[in-house]
């Protein structure tokens, strides 16, 4: 009875807030964006872990000495430690994204889309993860490394059969932290043409002021981070025998 | 088995050279347990690191089984390391591996097949008395058990030499006794040459056949435990200690004598003899009788009254087979 008196346009905003969420179109858009985000996180996550592990191990080995050829130790300390890690870490990620556009275009042919975003995501997180790897390895008790050396381990065996294996709990929690960070970074990369949930939340929530969609995306991202953190913690516990 | 000749090691620390080891020569026979004692800072750790080739000596040679290993590098160095098993103070087990996998590690890196190395590791765990703990991780083991696993791991690659770096310094007295028993047992069964680095004299007393005293980077006393004790030097005083402050009851004019007897001489009546010469009862200030290296050793400290003919007493006691010293010249001065 009262409803008929109220003009359609003057409906309270609260009713309007969830309007677009009731259409199937928006859920398809959310699903697509979710897949794009997952794609960005998984692909750049894999690259980050592989490249970061290599650089982290080199950083550790270079600082420890006696594992790599002597001349390499010095080069690693200067080139990797200083140039790559410190300089990339001091550049804000948003600016790195813009600066890397020409490089991304050269590498993958485009600077638009989730795959292109993976280039800058990887470059942005590798230094961070490499430092985590180095710290994890440095925390391995020196006595264990001595024990490995005196039993006749080669450098390769020392690194992979002892150091990395003993550092596994720390590496596992480092990977978890890095993936969570990548989820956040992927939202930022989404704004620069990467797509994904971040872009969806931005275009609906900021450009159209569609609070409902923005909140839905927010909930999805919080859940995603929680799930990653939960799985990461479980794996860390599983590999930790201390 | 082990011959160390003229071994020196210098470090550059804060811009100046520190000589941690200075012309150390040492030789240990096959199947002998040799102790190296010294205070912290004496160079024990550096010696271990040089013997295990974790550090390259500045000069000198380390021969194990007749081959100089100090100058090796690369693959040869890694192979030479397998002839030495090292037992650490804190076991240094790999936390990510089970007890069995810890023991199997030296075989794993040597390329021994999985089934074979696991069988061998299980055998070794049994040898050290840890049958049934194969699947336990180090965190689930007690300190003594960890050290047993450490010993089993050191034995895995069939070394000729077992080097123990303060093997019992982190253990309680019970575990200490068990580990020392185990080391002797292992030597008896496998015929290994054992080198034990320690600061605990009790380890030397219960375990070692021979001993060296390391002091500021040089070996000052060395030889079989019997000989070293009979030499009446620093090791004698450390191995057969007298209570502290045993010189305080001396009244003015009195003098003190330390009487050391080794072997059969222990049974001779030194105090009665001294009393007879002095013509008065000679009180004992302190005394200690120990069983060492299969024989007995006694150290007595007696007080001679003022005006006693000290040289005559000394001569008489020496004639009975004792070594006599003035404690003021040795202990108090040192």
PDB file of C-alpha atoms in Angstrom, chain B residues 21-213:
ATOM      1  CA  UNK B  21      97.891 -23.340  16.152  1.00  0.00           C
ATOM      2  CA  UNK B  22     101.658 -23.110  16.379  1.00  0.00           C
ATOM      3  CA  UNK B  23     103.753 -26.014  15.129  1.00  0.00           C
ATOM      4  CA  UNK B  24     101.550 -28.803  16.442  1.00  0.00           C
ATOM      5  CA  UNK B  25     102.939 -32.300  16.024  1.00  0.00           C
ATOM      6  CA  UNK B  26     101.033 -35.289  17.192  1.00  0.00           C
ATOM      7  CA  UNK B  27     100.808 -38.952  16.433  1.00  0.00           C
ATOM      8  CA  UNK B  28      98.137 -41.443  17.374  1.00  0.00           C
ATOM      9  CA  UNK B  29      98.579 -45.179  16.881  1.00  0.00           C
ATOM     10  CA  UNK B  30      96.018 -47.527  15.340  1.00  0.00           C
ATOM     11  CA  UNK B  31      92.989 -48.294  17.507  1.00  0.00           C
ATOM     12  CA  UNK B  32      94.146 -45.918  20.210  1.00  0.00           C
ATOM     13  CA  UNK B  33      91.904 -43.438  21.982  1.00  0.00           C
ATOM     14  CA  UNK B  34      93.758 -40.172  22.270  1.00  0.00           C
ATOM     15  CA  UNK B  35      92.481 -37.223  24.233  1.00  0.00           C
ATOM     16  CA  UNK B  36      93.321 -33.614  23.484  1.00  0.00           C
ATOM     17  CA  UNK B  37      92.674 -31.368  26.432  1.00  0.00           C
ATOM     18  CA  UNK B  38      93.042 -27.671  26.877  1.00  0.00           C
ATOM     19  CA  UNK B  39      91.158 -24.660  28.094  1.00  0.00           C
ATOM     20  CA  UNK B  40      88.866 -22.702  25.815  1.00  0.00           C
ATOM     21  CA  UNK B  41      90.937 -20.608  23.472  1.00  0.00           C
ATOM     22  CA  UNK B  42      93.785 -23.125  23.501  1.00  0.00           C
ATOM     23  CA  UNK B  43      93.146 -23.968  19.851  1.00  0.00           C
ATOM     24  CA  UNK B  44      91.159 -27.202  20.271  1.00  0.00           C
ATOM     25  CA  UNK B  45      88.401 -26.154  17.888  1.00  0.00           C
ATOM     26  CA  UNK B  46      90.863 -24.953  15.282  1.00  0.00           C
ATOM     27  CA  UNK B  47      92.709 -28.261  15.534  1.00  0.00           C
ATOM     28  CA  UNK B  48      89.455 -30.154  14.946  1.00  0.00           C
ATOM     29  CA  UNK B  49      88.603 -27.966  11.978  1.00  0.00           C
ATOM     30  CA  UNK B  50      92.054 -28.549  10.498  1.00  0.00           C
ATOM     31  CA  UNK B  51      91.893 -32.312  11.064  1.00  0.00           C
ATOM     32  CA  UNK B  52      88.446 -32.554   9.489  1.00  0.00           C
ATOM     33  CA  UNK B  53      89.632 -30.287   6.692  1.00  0.00           C
ATOM     34  CA  UNK B  54      86.958 -27.708   7.372  1.00  0.00           C
ATOM     35  CA  UNK B  55      89.891 -25.292   7.521  1.00  0.00           C
ATOM     36  CA  UNK B  56      93.007 -25.452   5.435  1.00  0.00           C
ATOM     37  CA  UNK B  57      96.126 -25.354   7.622  1.00  0.00           C
ATOM     38  CA  UNK B  58      98.558 -22.484   6.983  1.00  0.00           C
ATOM     39  CA  UNK B  59     101.398 -24.997   7.016  1.00  0.00           C
ATOM     40  CA  UNK B  60     102.166 -28.535   8.056  1.00  0.00           C
ATOM     41  CA  UNK B  61     100.701 -31.887   7.157  1.00  0.00           C
ATOM     42  CA  UNK B  62      97.896 -34.093   8.403  1.00  0.00           C
ATOM     43  CA  UNK B  63      98.448 -37.741   7.539  1.00  0.00           C
ATOM     44  CA  UNK B  64      95.673 -40.225   7.950  1.00  0.00           C
ATOM     45  CA  UNK B  65      96.605 -43.808   7.175  1.00  0.00           C
ATOM     46  CA  UNK B  66      99.835 -42.615   5.594  1.00  0.00           C
ATOM     47  CA  UNK B  67      98.360 -40.124   3.102  1.00  0.00           C
ATOM     48  CA  UNK B  68      98.603 -36.377   3.517  1.00  0.00           C
ATOM     49  CA  UNK B  69      95.099 -34.944   3.386  1.00  0.00           C
ATOM     50  CA  UNK B  70      95.789 -31.314   4.255  1.00  0.00           C
ATOM     51  CA  UNK B  71      96.674 -30.291   0.720  1.00  0.00           C
ATOM     52  CA  UNK B  72      93.776 -31.948  -1.098  1.00  0.00           C
ATOM     53  CA  UNK B  73      90.924 -30.198  -2.841  1.00  0.00           C
ATOM     54  CA  UNK B  74      87.818 -30.972  -4.843  1.00  0.00           C
ATOM     55  CA  UNK B  75      86.741 -34.592  -5.241  1.00  0.00           C
ATOM     56  CA  UNK B  76      89.856 -35.947  -3.505  1.00  0.00           C
ATOM     57  CA  UNK B  77      89.165 -33.730  -0.512  1.00  0.00           C
ATOM     58  CA  UNK B  78      85.575 -34.960  -0.287  1.00  0.00           C
ATOM     59  CA  UNK B  79      86.751 -38.545  -0.452  1.00  0.00           C
ATOM     60  CA  UNK B  80      89.406 -37.971   2.190  1.00  0.00           C
ATOM     61  CA  UNK B  81      86.732 -36.490   4.478  1.00  0.00           C
ATOM     62  CA  UNK B  82      84.913 -39.802   4.379  1.00  0.00           C
ATOM     63  CA  UNK B  83      87.852 -41.468   6.134  1.00  0.00           C
ATOM     64  CA  UNK B  84      87.145 -39.277   9.173  1.00  0.00           C
ATOM     65  CA  UNK B  85      83.941 -39.512  11.153  1.00  0.00           C
ATOM     66  CA  UNK B  86      83.162 -36.425  13.209  1.00  0.00           C
ATOM     67  CA  UNK B  87      81.033 -36.384  16.351  1.00  0.00           C
ATOM     68  CA  UNK B  88      79.944 -32.899  17.402  1.00  0.00           C
ATOM     69  CA  UNK B  89      79.235 -31.420  20.799  1.00  0.00           C
ATOM     70  CA  UNK B  90      75.630 -30.727  19.844  1.00  0.00           C
ATOM     71  CA  UNK B  91      75.123 -33.798  17.617  1.00  0.00           C
ATOM     72  CA  UNK B  92      74.167 -31.478  14.709  1.00  0.00           C
ATOM     73  CA  UNK B  93      71.601 -33.870  13.334  1.00  0.00           C
ATOM     74  CA  UNK B  94      69.440 -32.914  10.380  1.00  0.00           C
ATOM     75  CA  UNK B  95      66.049 -32.000  11.847  1.00  0.00           C
ATOM     76  CA  UNK B  96      64.218 -32.710   8.623  1.00  0.00           C
ATOM     77  CA  UNK B  97      65.392 -36.336   8.548  1.00  0.00           C
ATOM     78  CA  UNK B  98      64.500 -39.286  10.722  1.00  0.00           C
ATOM     79  CA  UNK B  99      67.172 -40.982  12.836  1.00  0.00           C
ATOM     80  CA  UNK B 100      67.580 -43.622  10.141  1.00  0.00           C
ATOM     81  CA  UNK B 101      67.888 -41.054   7.341  1.00  0.00           C
ATOM     82  CA  UNK B 102      70.418 -39.086   9.391  1.00  0.00           C
ATOM     83  CA  UNK B 103      72.612 -42.149   9.708  1.00  0.00           C
ATOM     84  CA  UNK B 104      72.075 -43.025   6.049  1.00  0.00           C
ATOM     85  CA  UNK B 105      73.048 -39.538   4.854  1.00  0.00           C
ATOM     86  CA  UNK B 106      76.808 -40.147   4.376  1.00  0.00           C
ATOM     87  CA  UNK B 107      75.935 -43.232   2.339  1.00  0.00           C
ATOM     88  CA  UNK B 108      73.268 -41.398   0.374  1.00  0.00           C
ATOM     89  CA  UNK B 109      75.730 -38.769  -0.832  1.00  0.00           C
ATOM     90  CA  UNK B 110      78.281 -41.482  -1.567  1.00  0.00           C
ATOM     91  CA  UNK B 111      75.773 -43.012  -3.974  1.00  0.00           C
ATOM     92  CA  UNK B 112      74.896 -46.184  -2.052  1.00  0.00           C
ATOM     93  CA  UNK B 113      71.554 -47.664  -3.122  1.00  0.00           C
ATOM     94  CA  UNK B 114      68.532 -46.894  -0.958  1.00  0.00           C
ATOM     95  CA  UNK B 115      67.790 -50.403   0.303  1.00  0.00           C
ATOM     96  CA  UNK B 116      71.445 -51.059   1.052  1.00  0.00           C
ATOM     97  CA  UNK B 117      72.076 -47.805   2.903  1.00  0.00           C
ATOM     98  CA  UNK B 118      68.902 -48.190   4.961  1.00  0.00           C
ATOM     99  CA  UNK B 119      69.926 -51.678   6.000  1.00  0.00           C
ATOM    100  CA  UNK B 120      73.378 -50.430   6.974  1.00  0.00           C
ATOM    101  CA  UNK B 121      71.924 -47.468   8.863  1.00  0.00           C
ATOM    102  CA  UNK B 122      69.564 -49.761  10.778  1.00  0.00           C
ATOM    103  CA  UNK B 123      72.555 -51.930  11.708  1.00  0.00           C
ATOM    104  CA  UNK B 124      74.450 -48.899  12.982  1.00  0.00           C
ATOM    105  CA  UNK B 125      71.469 -47.691  14.998  1.00  0.00           C
ATOM    106  CA  UNK B 126      71.388 -51.091  16.623  1.00  0.00           C
ATOM    107  CA  UNK B 127      75.129 -50.893  17.298  1.00  0.00           C
ATOM    108  CA  UNK B 128      74.657 -47.625  19.210  1.00  0.00           C
ATOM    109  CA  UNK B 129      71.721 -49.072  21.136  1.00  0.00           C
ATOM    110  CA  UNK B 130      68.909 -47.246  19.398  1.00  0.00           C
ATOM    111  CA  UNK B 131      67.002 -50.082  17.791  1.00  0.00           C
ATOM    112  CA  UNK B 132      63.389 -49.010  17.428  1.00  0.00           C
ATOM    113  CA  UNK B 133      63.991 -45.284  16.944  1.00  0.00           C
ATOM    114  CA  UNK B 134      64.483 -45.483  13.173  1.00  0.00           C
ATOM    115  CA  UNK B 135      61.448 -43.338  12.334  1.00  0.00           C
ATOM    116  CA  UNK B 136      61.901 -40.805  15.136  1.00  0.00           C
ATOM    117  CA  UNK B 137      62.903 -37.258  14.243  1.00  0.00           C
ATOM    118  CA  UNK B 138      65.753 -35.663  16.232  1.00  0.00           C
ATOM    119  CA  UNK B 139      63.279 -33.422  18.061  1.00  0.00           C
ATOM    120  CA  UNK B 140      61.747 -36.544  19.587  1.00  0.00           C
ATOM    121  CA  UNK B 141      65.056 -37.841  20.970  1.00  0.00           C
ATOM    122  CA  UNK B 142      66.849 -37.010  24.220  1.00  0.00           C
ATOM    123  CA  UNK B 143      70.288 -35.378  24.234  1.00  0.00           C
ATOM    124  CA  UNK B 144      72.057 -38.681  24.820  1.00  0.00           C
ATOM    125  CA  UNK B 145      70.048 -40.392  22.088  1.00  0.00           C
ATOM    126  CA  UNK B 146      70.847 -37.593  19.654  1.00  0.00           C
ATOM    127  CA  UNK B 147      74.530 -38.036  20.383  1.00  0.00           C
ATOM    128  CA  UNK B 148      74.188 -41.779  19.713  1.00  0.00           C
ATOM    129  CA  UNK B 149      72.614 -41.032  16.346  1.00  0.00           C
ATOM    130  CA  UNK B 150      75.471 -38.585  15.746  1.00  0.00           C
ATOM    131  CA  UNK B 151      77.995 -41.337  16.471  1.00  0.00           C
ATOM    132  CA  UNK B 152      76.146 -43.772  14.196  1.00  0.00           C
ATOM    133  CA  UNK B 153      76.141 -41.169  11.422  1.00  0.00           C
ATOM    134  CA  UNK B 154      79.868 -40.570  11.900  1.00  0.00           C
ATOM    135  CA  UNK B 155      80.454 -44.312  11.525  1.00  0.00           C
ATOM    136  CA  UNK B 156      78.246 -44.753   8.461  1.00  0.00           C
ATOM    137  CA  UNK B 157      80.892 -44.255   5.797  1.00  0.00           C
ATOM    138  CA  UNK B 158      83.294 -46.720   7.458  1.00  0.00           C
ATOM    139  CA  UNK B 159      85.850 -44.132   8.560  1.00  0.00           C
ATOM    140  CA  UNK B 160      89.304 -45.061   9.801  1.00  0.00           C
ATOM    141  CA  UNK B 161      89.295 -42.300  12.354  1.00  0.00           C
ATOM    142  CA  UNK B 162      86.580 -41.132  14.717  1.00  0.00           C
ATOM    143  CA  UNK B 163      87.042 -37.557  15.807  1.00  0.00           C
ATOM    144  CA  UNK B 164      84.917 -36.500  18.787  1.00  0.00           C
ATOM    145  CA  UNK B 165      84.685 -32.768  19.445  1.00  0.00           C
ATOM    146  CA  UNK B 166      83.529 -32.279  23.061  1.00  0.00           C
ATOM    147  CA  UNK B 167      81.160 -35.241  22.677  1.00  0.00           C
ATOM    148  CA  UNK B 168      79.820 -35.135  26.226  1.00  0.00           C
ATOM    149  CA  UNK B 169      80.068 -31.468  27.169  1.00  0.00           C
ATOM    150  CA  UNK B 170      76.354 -30.890  26.567  1.00  0.00           C
ATOM    151  CA  UNK B 171      75.171 -34.042  28.342  1.00  0.00           C
ATOM    152  CA  UNK B 172      74.142 -34.920  31.872  1.00  0.00           C
ATOM    153  CA  UNK B 173      76.439 -37.246  33.923  1.00  0.00           C
ATOM    154  CA  UNK B 174      74.465 -40.409  33.132  1.00  0.00           C
ATOM    155  CA  UNK B 175      74.383 -39.809  29.393  1.00  0.00           C
ATOM    156  CA  UNK B 176      78.060 -38.828  29.548  1.00  0.00           C
ATOM    157  CA  UNK B 177      79.005 -42.182  31.046  1.00  0.00           C
ATOM    158  CA  UNK B 178      76.895 -44.008  28.460  1.00  0.00           C
ATOM    159  CA  UNK B 179      78.372 -42.127  25.535  1.00  0.00           C
ATOM    160  CA  UNK B 180      81.939 -42.688  26.745  1.00  0.00           C
ATOM    161  CA  UNK B 181      81.149 -46.394  27.125  1.00  0.00           C
ATOM    162  CA  UNK B 182      79.756 -46.426  23.624  1.00  0.00           C
ATOM    163  CA  UNK B 183      82.836 -44.754  22.148  1.00  0.00           C
ATOM    164  CA  UNK B 184      85.132 -47.308  23.791  1.00  0.00           C
ATOM    165  CA  UNK B 185      82.836 -50.114  22.700  1.00  0.00           C
ATOM    166  CA  UNK B 186      82.884 -48.874  19.122  1.00  0.00           C
ATOM    167  CA  UNK B 187      86.679 -48.687  19.162  1.00  0.00           C
ATOM    168  CA  UNK B 188      86.938 -52.241  20.530  1.00  0.00           C
ATOM    169  CA  UNK B 189      84.538 -53.633  17.935  1.00  0.00           C
ATOM    170  CA  UNK B 190      85.580 -51.712  14.854  1.00  0.00           C
ATOM    171  CA  UNK B 191      89.236 -51.093  15.652  1.00  0.00           C
ATOM    172  CA  UNK B 192      88.919 -47.374  14.952  1.00  0.00           C
ATOM    173  CA  UNK B 193      91.444 -44.776  15.950  1.00  0.00           C
ATOM    174  CA  UNK B 194      89.662 -42.252  18.134  1.00  0.00           C
ATOM    175  CA  UNK B 195      90.583 -38.667  18.864  1.00  0.00           C
ATOM    176  CA  UNK B 196      88.608 -37.003  21.645  1.00  0.00           C
ATOM    177  CA  UNK B 197      88.771 -33.272  22.115  1.00  0.00           C
ATOM    178  CA  UNK B 198      87.567 -32.255  25.534  1.00  0.00           C
ATOM    179  CA  UNK B 199      87.999 -29.908  28.450  1.00  0.00           C
ATOM    180  CA  UNK B 200      86.729 -32.495  30.924  1.00  0.00           C
ATOM    181  CA  UNK B 201      89.458 -34.418  32.709  1.00  0.00           C
ATOM    182  CA  UNK B 202      86.941 -37.118  33.618  1.00  0.00           C
ATOM    183  CA  UNK B 203      86.706 -37.995  29.932  1.00  0.00           C
ATOM    184  CA  UNK B 204      90.466 -38.531  29.782  1.00  0.00           C
ATOM    185  CA  UNK B 205      90.388 -40.603  32.966  1.00  0.00           C
ATOM    186  CA  UNK B 206      87.634 -42.929  31.855  1.00  0.00           C
ATOM    187  CA  UNK B 207      88.243 -43.158  28.131  1.00  0.00           C
ATOM    188  CA  UNK B 208      91.692 -42.263  26.860  1.00  0.00           C
ATOM    189  CA  UNK B 209      94.812 -44.386  26.325  1.00  0.00           C
ATOM    190  CA  UNK B 210      96.952 -41.366  25.596  1.00  0.00           C
ATOM    191  CA  UNK B 211      96.564 -37.649  25.958  1.00  0.00           C
ATOM    192  CA  UNK B 212      97.961 -34.312  24.823  1.00  0.00           C
ATOM    193  CA  UNK B 213      97.691 -30.970  26.505  1.00  0.00           C
TER     194      UNK B 213
END
